[in-house]
Coordinates of C-alpha atoms in Angstrom, one line a residue:
M1 CA -19.5 95.5 -41.2
S2 CA -20.8 94.3 -37.8
A3 CA -18.9 95.1 -34.7
S4 CA -17.1 92.2 -33.1
P5 CA -18.2 91.4 -29.6
S6 CA -16.1 93.1 -26.9
S7 CA -13.4 91.0 -25.3
E8 CA -13.4 93.2 -22.2
P9 CA -14.1 91.3 -19.0
T10 CA -17.4 92.1 -17.3
Y11 CA -17.5 93.8 -13.8
E12 CA -18.6 90.4 -12.4
A13 CA -15.7 88.7 -14.0
R14 CA -13.3 91.2 -12.6
L15 CA -14.8 90.9 -9.1
E16 CA -14.6 87.1 -9.2
A17 CA -10.9 87.3 -10.3
V18 CA -10.1 89.6 -7.4
L19 CA -11.9 87.4 -4.8
E20 CA -10.2 84.3 -6.2
S21 CA -6.8 86.0 -5.9
V22 CA -6.9 86.9 -2.2
S23 CA -5.5 84.6 0.4
E24 CA -8.2 85.2 3.0
A25 CA -11.3 83.1 3.1
F26 CA -14.2 85.3 1.9
Y27 CA -17.9 84.6 1.6
A28 CA -21.0 86.8 1.2
L29 CA -24.6 86.2 2.3
D30 CA -27.8 87.8 0.9
A31 CA -30.5 89.3 3.0
D32 CA -32.0 85.8 3.5
W33 CA -28.7 84.6 5.0
R34 CA -28.0 82.5 1.8
Y35 CA -24.4 82.1 0.5
V36 CA -24.0 84.0 -2.8
V37 CA -20.2 84.2 -2.9
F38 CA -17.7 81.6 -1.7
N39 CA -14.1 82.1 -2.9
R40 CA -11.3 79.5 -3.4
A41 CA -9.6 80.3 -0.1
A42 CA -12.9 79.7 1.7
E43 CA -13.2 76.3 0.0
E44 CA -9.7 75.4 1.2
Y45 CA -10.3 76.6 4.7
F46 CA -13.7 75.0 5.2
G47 CA -12.9 71.9 3.1
V48 CA -16.0 72.1 1.1
A49 CA -16.7 72.9 -2.6
R50 CA -18.3 76.1 -3.5
A51 CA -21.2 74.4 -5.3
A52 CA -22.1 72.7 -2.1
M53 CA -22.4 76.0 -0.3
L54 CA -24.1 78.5 -2.7
G55 CA -27.8 78.8 -2.0
R56 CA -27.7 77.3 1.4
T57 CA -28.2 79.4 4.5
L58 CA -25.5 80.3 7.0
W59 CA -27.4 78.8 10.0
E60 CA -28.2 75.6 8.0
V61 CA -24.5 75.1 7.4
F62 CA -23.3 76.4 10.8
P63 CA -26.0 75.8 13.4
Q64 CA -23.3 75.7 16.2
G65 CA -22.9 79.5 15.6
L66 CA -26.4 80.2 17.0
G67 CA -26.3 81.7 20.4
T68 CA -22.7 82.8 20.1
P69 CA -21.1 86.2 19.7
F70 CA -20.7 85.4 16.0
E71 CA -24.5 85.3 15.6
A72 CA -24.9 88.5 17.6
F73 CA -22.3 90.3 15.4
C74 CA -23.9 89.0 12.2
R75 CA -27.4 90.1 13.2
A76 CA -26.1 93.5 14.3
A77 CA -24.5 93.9 10.9
M78 CA -27.5 92.6 9.0
N79 CA -30.2 94.5 10.9
E80 CA -28.3 97.6 12.2
G81 CA -25.6 98.1 9.6
K82 CA -22.8 97.7 12.3
A83 CA -19.5 96.4 10.9
T84 CA -17.4 94.3 13.4
T85 CA -13.9 92.8 13.6
F86 CA -13.2 90.3 16.3
E87 CA -10.9 87.4 17.1
T88 CA -12.0 83.9 18.1
S89 CA -10.9 80.3 18.2
S90 CA -11.4 78.5 14.9
A91 CA -14.6 76.4 14.8
L92 CA -12.8 73.8 12.8
R93 CA -9.5 73.8 14.7
P94 CA -9.7 75.1 18.3
D95 CA -5.9 75.4 18.4
R96 CA -6.0 78.1 15.7
V97 CA -7.0 81.8 16.1
V98 CA -9.0 83.5 13.4
E99 CA -10.0 87.1 12.8
L100 CA -13.5 87.7 11.4
R101 CA -14.5 90.9 9.7
I102 CA -18.3 91.2 9.2
V103 CA -19.4 94.1 7.0
P104 CA -22.9 94.9 5.9
M105 CA -23.4 95.2 2.1
R106 CA -25.3 97.9 0.3
G107 CA -28.7 96.6 -0.5
G108 CA -28.7 93.9 2.2
G109 CA -26.6 91.0 3.1
L110 CA -23.2 90.5 4.6
A111 CA -19.6 90.2 3.5
I112 CA -17.5 88.1 5.8
T113 CA -13.7 87.7 5.7
L114 CA -11.8 85.1 7.7
S115 CA -8.1 85.3 8.4
D116 CA -6.0 82.7 10.3
I117 CA -3.8 84.9 12.6
T118 CA -2.4 82.1 14.7
E119 CA 1.2 82.8 13.6
R120 CA 0.8 86.5 14.2
K121 CA -0.6 86.0 17.7
S122 CA 2.3 83.7 18.5
A123 CA 4.8 86.2 17.2
D124 CA 3.1 88.9 19.3
A125 CA 3.3 86.7 22.4
R126 CA 7.0 86.0 21.7
Q127 CA 7.6 89.8 21.3
R128 CA 5.9 90.6 24.6
M129 CA 8.0 88.0 26.3
L130 CA 11.2 89.5 24.9
V131 CA 10.1 93.0 25.8
N132 CA 9.3 91.9 29.3
E133 CA 12.7 90.3 29.6
L134 CA 14.3 93.5 28.3
N135 CA 12.3 95.5 30.9
H136 CA 13.5 93.2 33.6
R137 CA 17.1 93.5 32.6
V138 CA 17.0 97.3 32.2
K139 CA 15.4 97.6 35.7
N140 CA 18.1 95.3 37.2
S141 CA 20.8 97.3 35.4
L142 CA 19.5 100.6 36.7
A143 CA 19.2 99.2 40.2
T144 CA 22.8 98.0 40.0
V145 CA 24.0 101.4 38.8
Q146 CA 22.1 103.1 41.6
A147 CA 23.7 100.7 44.2
I148 CA 27.1 101.3 42.8
A149 CA 26.6 105.0 42.7
A150 CA 25.3 105.1 46.3
Q151 CA 28.5 103.2 47.4
S152 CA 30.9 105.1 45.2
L153 CA 29.7 108.6 46.1
R154 CA 30.0 108.1 49.9
G155 CA 32.6 110.0 51.8
P156 CA 33.6 113.6 52.3
Q157 CA 35.3 113.9 48.9
V158 CA 31.8 114.0 47.2
S159 CA 29.5 116.9 48.2
P160 CA 25.9 115.9 49.4
D161 CA 24.5 118.2 46.6
A162 CA 26.5 116.4 43.9
R163 CA 25.4 113.0 45.3
E164 CA 21.8 114.1 45.5
R165 CA 21.8 115.4 41.9
F166 CA 23.4 112.3 40.5
M167 CA 21.0 109.9 42.2
A168 CA 18.0 112.1 41.2
R169 CA 19.1 111.8 37.5
L170 CA 19.3 108.1 37.8
F171 CA 15.8 108.0 39.3
A172 CA 14.6 110.3 36.4
L173 CA 16.1 107.8 34.0
A174 CA 14.2 105.0 35.8
R175 CA 10.9 106.9 35.5
A176 CA 11.5 107.4 31.8
N177 CA 12.0 103.7 31.5
D178 CA 8.7 103.1 33.3
V179 CA 6.9 105.3 30.7
L180 CA 8.6 103.3 27.8
V181 CA 7.7 100.0 29.5
A182 CA 4.0 101.0 29.5
E183 CA 4.3 101.5 25.7
T184 CA 6.3 98.3 25.2
W185 CA 9.3 100.4 24.1
L186 CA 7.6 101.7 21.0
G187 CA 8.1 105.2 22.4
A188 CA 6.0 107.4 24.6
S189 CA 3.6 110.4 24.4
L190 CA 5.0 113.8 25.3
G191 CA 2.2 114.2 27.8
S192 CA 3.1 111.0 29.6
V193 CA 6.8 112.0 29.8
A194 CA 5.9 115.4 31.1
A195 CA 3.4 114.1 33.7
E196 CA 6.0 111.5 35.0
M197 CA 8.7 114.2 35.4
A198 CA 6.3 116.6 37.1
G199 CA 4.9 114.0 39.5
P200 CA 7.6 114.2 42.2
H201 CA 7.3 118.0 42.4
G202 CA 3.6 118.6 43.1
D203 CA 0.1 118.1 41.9
G204 CA -1.8 119.8 39.1
E205 CA -2.1 123.0 41.2
R206 CA 1.7 123.5 40.8
F207 CA 1.9 122.4 37.1
T208 CA -0.1 123.2 34.0
I209 CA 0.7 120.7 31.4
G210 CA -1.0 120.6 28.0
G211 CA -0.7 120.2 24.3
P212 CA -1.8 118.0 21.4
E213 CA -0.9 114.3 21.2
V214 CA 2.8 114.0 20.2
H215 CA 4.7 110.7 20.1
L216 CA 8.4 110.5 21.0
A217 CA 10.7 107.7 19.9
P218 CA 12.4 105.8 22.8
Q219 CA 15.7 107.6 22.7
T220 CA 14.0 111.0 22.2
A221 CA 11.6 110.3 25.1
T222 CA 14.6 109.5 27.4
A223 CA 16.3 112.8 26.4
M224 CA 13.1 114.8 26.9
A225 CA 12.6 113.1 30.3
L226 CA 16.1 114.0 31.5
G227 CA 15.8 117.6 30.2
L228 CA 12.4 118.1 31.9
H229 CA 13.8 116.6 35.1
E230 CA 16.7 119.1 35.1
L231 CA 14.2 122.0 34.6
A232 CA 11.9 120.7 37.4
T233 CA 14.9 120.1 39.8
N234 CA 16.2 123.6 39.2
A235 CA 12.7 125.0 39.7
A236 CA 12.4 123.1 43.0
K237 CA 15.7 124.3 44.3
Y238 CA 15.9 127.8 43.1
G239 CA 12.9 128.7 41.0
A240 CA 9.1 128.7 41.0
L241 CA 8.7 125.4 42.8
S242 CA 10.8 126.6 45.7
T243 CA 8.0 128.8 47.0
P244 CA 4.4 127.8 47.8
Q245 CA 2.9 130.2 45.3
G246 CA 5.2 129.3 42.4
R247 CA 3.8 127.8 39.3
V248 CA 5.1 126.1 36.2
S249 CA 3.4 126.0 32.8
L250 CA 4.6 123.4 30.3
T251 CA 2.7 123.6 27.0
W252 CA 3.4 122.8 23.4
V253 CA 1.8 123.2 20.0
V254 CA 2.4 121.7 16.5
D255 CA 2.2 124.2 13.7
G256 CA 3.4 124.7 10.1
E257 CA 2.6 122.7 6.9
G258 CA 4.2 119.7 5.4
A259 CA 8.0 119.4 5.9
A260 CA 7.9 122.7 7.8
R261 CA 5.7 121.3 10.7
R262 CA 7.3 122.0 14.1
L263 CA 6.9 121.1 17.7
R264 CA 7.0 124.3 19.8
L265 CA 7.4 123.6 23.6
T266 CA 7.5 126.2 26.3
W267 CA 8.4 125.8 30.0
R268 CA 7.5 129.0 31.9
E269 CA 7.9 129.6 35.6
T270 CA 5.9 132.3 37.5
N271 CA 5.4 133.6 41.0
G272 CA 8.7 132.3 42.2
P273 CA 11.6 134.3 43.7
P274 CA 13.5 136.8 41.6
V275 CA 15.8 135.1 39.2
G276 CA 19.4 136.2 39.4
K277 CA 22.1 136.2 36.8
P278 CA 23.1 132.6 36.1
G279 CA 26.6 131.3 36.9
P280 CA 28.8 129.2 34.6
P281 CA 26.8 126.5 32.8
G282 CA 26.7 123.2 34.7
F283 CA 25.9 119.7 33.6
G284 CA 22.1 120.4 33.9
S285 CA 22.2 123.4 31.7
R286 CA 24.3 121.6 29.1
L287 CA 21.9 118.7 29.2
I288 CA 19.0 121.0 28.6
E289 CA 20.5 123.2 26.0
R290 CA 22.8 120.8 24.1
G291 CA 21.4 117.3 24.8
L292 CA 17.9 118.2 23.7
A293 CA 19.1 120.3 20.8
S294 CA 21.2 117.4 19.5
E295 CA 18.7 114.6 20.1
L296 CA 15.6 116.5 18.7
K297 CA 17.6 118.5 16.0
A298 CA 16.0 121.5 17.8
N299 CA 16.5 125.1 18.4
V300 CA 16.5 125.7 22.2
R301 CA 16.7 128.8 24.4
L302 CA 17.0 128.9 28.2
D303 CA 16.2 132.4 29.4
F304 CA 16.8 133.4 33.1
A305 CA 14.3 136.2 33.0
P306 CA 13.9 138.2 36.3
D307 CA 10.3 137.1 36.8
G308 CA 10.9 133.4 36.1
V309 CA 12.9 130.9 34.0
V310 CA 11.6 130.4 30.4
F311 CA 12.7 127.5 28.3
K312 CA 11.7 127.2 24.6
L313 CA 12.3 124.4 22.2
T314 CA 11.4 124.2 18.5
A315 CA 11.9 120.8 16.8
P316 CA 11.0 119.5 13.4
L317 CA 8.6 116.6 13.2
G318 CA 10.5 113.5 12.0
D319 CA 11.6 110.1 13.2
G320 CA 12.0 111.1 16.8
V321 CA 8.9 113.4 17.1
T322 CA 5.7 112.6 15.4
E323 CA 2.0 113.5 15.7
A324 CA 0.0 110.8 17.3

């Protein structure tokens, strides 16, 4: 009995089916710049049948591409094996924006994918406009709160120290907002937040800041900024930053495996005046110990050691804290 021919599709048939199913225009060129693949989406985008393209050269069909960045990227991919992705105006419709991916193929030739990203670019522009409006409104709101606070806290019934602390906290909130604005409210790096809070208290000679890239969600970044502000303010008033030789080290690491990965942050003051026994917890201490613990689901410890304040925080990685 003779074996019946296999009904399994060939590799070429599978590849053709895949290329026909994708929504992006795709074509491939051989080492002589001739079209060897031209999928259905490419037919629709360019308005030309596949049969009219196969076997022709790219520069015969698209002579206006000569002398443009497109030619340079194609030749770099063909001759040097450099893949490139870039955005440009559509050659067929200048009002449309396309993304081109040019990839060298094994054995010679190029694979080129073209995607119309006009709607995505428009959506990005609208999002930037909304974020800018949000930033403007937040800045106006903070300025209004600062003005109200300055007026409300006047008079002998409010101590200068209380007024100064409250206004400083508002300014710290504004600086946290500036960090978030720079990242379009997608969050902020821990390093950026730490540098912003340390800035008003001295240069790099007073602070040592370092650790791996860690990303904080917006609300977490704000909580971290306010907590670090309280530590820096206390250090400037009573601790290491109140003396010329005092120093602060703010460092962090990420360790553990899988679900057990943790951020471990340490604030350590040295060369400052002797630390006395702390009084009853104030707002700042509660913000540091309770606010950060709650927001980051963290274990925190504020130790008033005789040779310098030490603050330690251990938080799980999750929605609020992630590795960058």
